[in-house]
XYZ file of C-alpha atoms in Angstrom:
380
model
C -6.550 -10.923 -24.167
C -5.012 -7.484 -23.577
C -8.542 -5.904 -23.614
C -9.660 -8.293 -20.888
C -6.584 -7.642 -18.891
C -7.056 -3.867 -19.170
C -10.639 -4.143 -17.953
C -9.504 -6.212 -14.942
C -6.773 -3.823 -14.089
C -9.088 -0.698 -14.395
C -11.754 -2.261 -12.145
C -9.024 -3.137 -9.682
C -7.010 0.029 -9.694
C -9.504 2.855 -10.061
C -11.475 1.986 -6.859
C -8.259 1.552 -4.955
C -7.032 4.997 -6.018
C -10.432 6.546 -5.516
C -10.459 5.277 -1.951
C -6.745 5.893 -1.333
C -7.310 7.136 2.204
C -8.473 3.634 3.097
C -6.481 1.650 0.490
C -3.138 3.075 1.608
C -4.124 3.277 5.354
C -3.925 7.040 5.598
C -7.056 6.872 7.802
C -8.799 4.087 9.671
C -12.448 3.063 9.135
C -14.876 4.138 11.924
C -18.189 3.614 13.506
C -19.884 0.110 13.081
C -17.035 -1.444 11.101
C -14.585 -0.786 13.982
C -17.078 -1.022 16.892
C -18.914 -4.200 15.814
C -17.404 -6.038 12.821
C -13.657 -5.698 13.653
C -13.971 -7.248 17.207
C -15.856 -10.184 15.698
C -13.262 -10.696 12.920
C -10.401 -10.301 15.372
C -11.953 -12.926 17.677
C -12.385 -15.390 14.790
C -8.780 -14.838 13.646
C -7.348 -15.323 17.086
C -9.338 -18.516 17.594
C -8.439 -19.933 14.164
C -4.761 -19.254 14.632
C -4.869 -20.985 17.999
C -6.755 -23.992 16.643
C -10.002 -23.185 18.322
C -13.362 -23.192 16.433
C -15.160 -19.951 17.658
C -18.532 -21.450 18.620
C -18.686 -19.553 21.965
C -17.301 -16.135 22.862
C -16.628 -15.731 26.627
C -15.761 -11.968 26.465
C -19.207 -10.364 25.955
C -22.330 -10.560 28.143
C -20.706 -13.250 30.355
C -20.415 -15.362 27.218
C -22.645 -15.910 24.192
C -23.016 -18.320 21.299
C -20.811 -16.550 18.726
C -21.690 -18.923 15.948
C -25.340 -17.780 16.190
C -24.458 -14.195 15.399
C -25.649 -13.817 11.764
C -23.295 -10.813 11.058
C -20.136 -12.251 12.683
C -18.702 -13.500 9.361
C -17.910 -16.856 10.933
C -19.280 -18.833 7.989
C -17.980 -16.522 5.268
C -14.952 -17.874 3.475
C -13.121 -14.596 3.050
C -13.079 -14.155 6.823
C -11.228 -17.429 7.191
C -8.794 -16.680 4.350
C -7.768 -13.263 5.915
C -7.645 -14.833 9.362
C -5.305 -17.503 8.215
C -3.233 -15.266 5.889
C -2.569 -12.260 8.054
C -4.941 -12.256 11.047
C -7.328 -9.309 11.611
C -5.880 -5.888 12.264
C -7.255 -2.437 11.525
C -5.361 -2.778 8.272
C -6.956 -6.062 7.429
C -10.519 -4.817 8.029
C -9.862 -1.835 5.733
C -8.441 -4.195 3.139
C -11.533 -6.356 3.378
C -13.762 -3.315 2.644
C -11.691 -2.398 -0.428
C -11.669 -6.013 -1.618
C -15.525 -5.990 -1.643
C -15.614 -2.700 -3.444
C -13.502 -4.343 -6.182
C -15.727 -7.456 -6.153
C -18.766 -5.130 -6.578
C -17.109 -3.666 -9.728
C -16.385 -7.011 -11.236
C -19.811 -8.501 -10.420
C -21.647 -5.512 -11.939
C -19.353 -5.733 -14.899
C -20.366 -9.324 -15.453
C -24.018 -8.535 -14.972
C -23.966 -5.915 -17.639
C -22.047 -8.220 -19.980
C -24.691 -10.897 -19.251
C -27.368 -8.448 -20.202
C -25.688 -7.874 -23.565
C -23.965 -4.585 -23.022
C -20.549 -3.840 -24.539
C -17.263 -4.220 -22.649
C -16.768 -0.515 -22.596
C -20.151 0.294 -21.039
C -19.891 -2.600 -18.544
C -16.419 -1.387 -17.488
C -17.499 2.228 -16.956
C -20.658 1.345 -15.012
C -19.053 -1.492 -13.106
C -16.646 1.086 -11.637
C -19.515 3.522 -11.124
C -21.516 0.970 -9.248
C -18.610 0.076 -6.937
C -18.129 3.784 -6.121
C -21.832 4.731 -5.981
C -23.433 6.522 -3.045
C -24.303 3.385 -1.250
C -20.841 1.933 -1.045
C -19.418 5.146 0.213
C -22.075 6.263 2.684
C -22.505 2.825 4.112
C -18.847 1.917 4.366
C -19.244 1.349 8.049
C -21.902 -1.396 7.426
C -19.529 -4.119 6.262
C -22.217 -6.788 5.936
C -24.307 -4.474 3.699
C -21.256 -3.997 1.524
C -20.547 -7.716 1.221
C -24.164 -8.542 0.217
C -24.383 -5.829 -2.452
C -20.914 -6.704 -3.739
C -22.255 -10.260 -4.699
C -25.774 -9.091 -5.542
C -25.211 -8.466 -9.324
C -24.010 -11.982 -9.719
C -26.951 -13.350 -7.670
C -29.324 -11.500 -10.069
C -27.464 -12.640 -13.212
C -27.534 -16.281 -12.142
C -31.241 -16.014 -11.302
C -32.010 -14.510 -14.646
C -29.924 -17.109 -16.567
C -31.843 -19.984 -15.075
C -34.846 -18.792 -17.081
C -33.032 -17.477 -20.178
C -30.003 -19.882 -20.413
C -31.125 -22.875 -18.253
C -28.105 -24.995 -17.364
C -27.011 -26.690 -14.189
C -23.986 -24.412 -13.920
C -26.231 -21.438 -13.464
C -28.008 -23.225 -10.608
C -24.648 -23.860 -8.959
C -23.632 -20.249 -9.389
C -26.868 -19.026 -7.881
C -26.391 -21.148 -4.837
C -22.731 -20.177 -4.363
C -23.368 -16.436 -4.765
C -26.396 -16.642 -2.431
C -24.261 -18.399 0.098
C -21.451 -15.789 -0.138
C -23.926 -12.914 0.038
C -25.742 -14.316 3.050
C -22.946 -15.700 5.249
C -20.920 -12.511 4.923
C -23.763 -10.169 4.634
C -26.949 -8.716 5.937
C -30.004 -10.982 6.220
C -32.479 -8.153 5.684
C -31.480 -7.695 2.060
C -32.480 -11.368 1.408
C -36.027 -10.789 2.730
C -36.461 -7.958 0.257
C -34.824 -9.885 -2.586
C -37.059 -13.017 -1.837
C -40.198 -11.066 -2.811
C -38.669 -9.865 -6.068
C -37.549 -13.510 -6.890
C -40.941 -14.888 -5.878
C -43.059 -12.461 -7.935
C -40.787 -12.608 -10.998
C -40.689 -16.464 -10.864
C -44.472 -16.731 -10.558
C -44.977 -14.449 -13.650
C -42.324 -16.172 -15.694
C -43.669 -19.661 -14.868
C -47.182 -18.519 -15.695
C -46.033 -17.226 -19.094
C -44.212 -20.521 -19.716
C -47.341 -22.455 -18.852
C -49.482 -20.232 -21.127
C -47.061 -20.783 -23.974
C -47.098 -24.517 -23.181
C -43.330 -24.507 -23.116
C -43.126 -27.499 -20.837
C -39.488 -28.306 -21.420
C -38.177 -24.912 -20.323
C -40.692 -24.861 -17.470
C -39.595 -28.223 -16.186
C -35.865 -27.493 -16.628
C -36.074 -24.166 -14.854
C -38.059 -25.620 -12.000
C -35.531 -28.460 -11.575
C -32.606 -26.043 -11.582
C -34.150 -23.862 -9.015
C -34.718 -26.977 -6.895
C -31.097 -28.001 -7.328
C -29.952 -24.474 -6.488
C -32.026 -24.362 -3.352
C -30.791 -27.741 -2.132
C -27.174 -26.776 -2.748
C -27.659 -23.345 -1.093
C -29.159 -24.956 2.034
C -26.339 -27.491 2.208
C -23.678 -24.787 1.968
C -25.420 -22.497 4.400
C -26.617 -25.228 6.757
C -24.297 -24.241 9.631
C -25.115 -20.588 9.306
C -28.902 -21.164 9.064
C -29.063 -23.704 11.898
C -27.189 -21.484 14.240
C -29.093 -18.343 13.291
C -32.642 -19.958 13.509
C -31.756 -21.549 16.894
C -30.686 -18.158 18.304
C -33.697 -16.081 17.058
C -35.846 -16.540 20.110
C -33.030 -15.365 22.363
C -31.820 -12.198 20.653
C -33.550 -8.787 20.680
C -32.964 -8.225 16.946
C -34.652 -11.548 16.243
C -38.055 -10.116 17.301
C -40.425 -7.936 15.171
C -39.915 -4.145 15.352
C -42.522 -1.488 15.746
C -43.940 0.521 12.800
C -42.176 3.612 14.131
C -38.849 1.737 14.067
C -39.614 0.322 10.500
C -40.062 3.934 9.190
C -36.963 5.241 11.076
C -33.970 6.656 9.146
C -35.645 6.903 5.800
C -34.303 8.288 2.465
C -35.899 11.733 3.121
C -37.047 14.048 0.302
C -34.190 16.340 1.196
C -31.784 13.529 0.725
C -32.815 13.127 -2.892
C -30.434 15.937 -3.636
C -27.700 13.382 -3.491
C -28.894 12.082 -6.846
C -27.053 15.142 -8.151
C -24.842 16.485 -5.345
C -23.540 13.614 -3.155
C -21.293 15.869 -0.941
C -24.491 17.787 0.100
C -25.200 14.876 2.375
C -22.235 15.742 4.597
C -23.167 19.519 4.951
C -23.573 20.294 8.602
C -25.837 23.259 7.997
C -28.360 21.376 5.869
C -30.427 18.852 7.831
C -31.551 15.781 5.952
C -33.930 14.587 8.774
C -32.410 11.167 8.753
C -29.129 9.333 9.616
C -26.155 10.393 7.480
C -25.602 6.837 6.283
C -29.044 6.649 4.664
C -28.866 9.850 2.598
C -26.567 9.032 -0.384
C -28.126 7.656 -3.584
C -25.582 9.055 -6.073
C -25.469 7.146 -9.346
C -23.419 9.446 -11.537
C -24.103 13.085 -12.647
C -25.704 11.950 -15.925
C -28.051 9.536 -14.204
C -31.356 11.170 -15.111
C -30.780 11.825 -18.882
C -29.257 8.371 -19.324
C -32.245 6.788 -17.533
C -34.721 8.551 -19.828
C -32.703 7.389 -22.869
C -32.770 3.777 -21.561
C -36.542 3.850 -21.093
C -37.540 5.537 -24.394
C -34.798 4.517 -26.817
C -33.649 1.010 -25.860
C -35.093 -2.460 -25.942
C -35.821 -3.547 -22.348
C -36.061 -7.285 -21.546
C -38.675 -8.807 -19.296
C -36.108 -9.184 -16.512
C -34.985 -5.537 -16.831
C -38.643 -4.281 -16.752
C -39.281 -6.249 -13.669
C -36.171 -5.035 -11.945
C -36.961 -1.418 -12.997
C -40.364 -1.711 -11.274
C -38.740 -3.302 -8.184
C -36.153 -0.501 -7.966
C -38.862 2.132 -8.099
C -40.840 0.321 -5.523
C -37.804 0.120 -3.286
C -37.334 3.902 -3.677
C -40.769 4.474 -2.364
C -40.218 2.049 0.444
C -36.946 3.761 1.355
C -38.813 7.005 1.915
C -40.232 5.506 5.119
C -42.556 7.910 7.015
C -42.615 10.223 3.916
C -44.618 7.792 1.851
C -47.098 5.014 2.464
C -45.150 2.081 0.891
C -43.025 1.109 3.947
C -46.113 1.105 6.166
C -48.069 -1.084 3.746
C -45.467 -3.780 3.333
C -44.817 -3.686 7.110
C -48.509 -4.630 7.662
C -48.999 -6.959 4.734
C -45.887 -8.933 3.908
C -44.414 -11.524 6.326
C -40.952 -10.692 7.717
C -41.043 -7.049 6.576
C -41.470 -6.249 10.295
C -37.897 -7.558 10.883
C -36.082 -4.903 8.782
C -34.971 -1.760 10.564
C -34.209 1.509 8.798
C -36.406 2.345 5.829
C -33.381 3.720 4.043
C -32.076 0.160 3.509
C -34.451 -0.322 0.558
C -32.553 2.318 -1.461
C -29.687 -0.127 -2.187
C -31.852 -1.866 -4.849
C -32.803 1.565 -6.260
C -29.104 2.474 -6.680
C -28.398 -0.875 -8.374
C -31.284 -0.440 -10.735
C -30.456 3.216 -11.459
C -26.843 2.392 -12.440
C -28.037 -0.540 -14.546
C -30.472 1.543 -16.604
C -27.943 4.413 -16.857
C -25.649 1.870 -18.471
C -28.231 0.998 -21.036
C -28.814 4.692 -21.799
C -25.011 5.120 -22.190
C -24.764 2.148 -24.465
C -27.419 3.623 -26.776
C -25.645 7.031 -26.722
C -22.272 5.792 -27.744
C -23.738 3.702 -30.559
C -26.174 6.335 -31.840
C-alpha cells in the first residue's frame, strides 16, 4: 500500500539525510572503522575478487589465521555482497555503516509493530532508534553497529516463540542471531544470553505451573530447532573462533580494572538530554568519548513515565525494562557495584571490555518504552 511505501521511504531517506556527511561522502569515517575494519574488509574483497578464500592473511604479524578473527566479517553475508558488487573502498565502508543504520530503523519498526504499536509510532521511533546516541557515538565500532541493527529482530523472534509459537519464528531467530553474530560483536551475545536464559526459565516455569503442556512442548521444540539451525549456519565462524581463543590476547579473561574501564560516567548522563555536551572539550566526562552518549530523544523521560504508569505492559516488556535498568547500572562501571558483581559471579562476564558497552541495551529499552508512552499520548 501507499502507507507502507511511505514508511519504507521515510526510514530509508531520513537517516541518509541526517547522516549526509557520511551518506554523500563529504567526510570519511575515522578511528576503528578505518584502522581495523576497513583493512579486513578490503582484504576479503581482494581475495574474493581474485578467487581466493581468505583463510590466512600473510600481511600482519608474519601471517595469521584470518578466518579465526571474530570481527573480520568473513562469515557475514553483506561483506561478501559488497565485495562482489563493488569491492571495498572508503566509500563502501561508509555505505555499509549507513546501510546498517537503515536496517536498525526497519528492525526496530518491526519490533514495535510486533509489540502491537501503531504504524505511526513504530515509524517515528524506528527512525529515533537508528539515530540514537549509541549509533552516532559508536559509529567507529562497526561490529557493534551491526549487532544492534539486527537486535530488535532477534528480540522479536525470541518473544514470538513463546507468544506465537511457529516454526517460522524459530527460523527467523536463528537467521537473525547468525547475522548479528557473524557481522557483529561477540560480547553483546554474552550479555543477551543471560537475558534470554532468565526470561526463558521464568516463562517455562509459568507454563509448567499453568500445566500448559502443549505450549511448553512446542516452545521447547522451536528453541531446539532454532539452536540447531543457528549452529549450522554459524559453524564455520564458531569453529574458527573457538579454535583461535587460546592463541589470542583478547580471548583471555580481563582484570576487574579493565572490566570497569570506560564506563557510562554520572557526568555522561547529561547526554540523556543534551547529546552534544559529550563532545565539549572543556567538560570532562571521565571516560572515553564513544561511551558517553545515551540520547533517546528529548522527550524520553516524560514518555517513559507515561509508559510505566499509563500503559499495559506485557511480561516480555516488563522483563526487558528490568534488563535495561540493570544494564544501565552495569554500564556505570566503577561508579556502581553491578559491573564488579557480575564480573565475579557470572561466567564469561570477565571477557567483556569497557563497562559502557552495557548501555546499548539501556538505549534500546529506553526508546522502546518512549514509544509506548508516545502511543498512549497520541491516542489519549
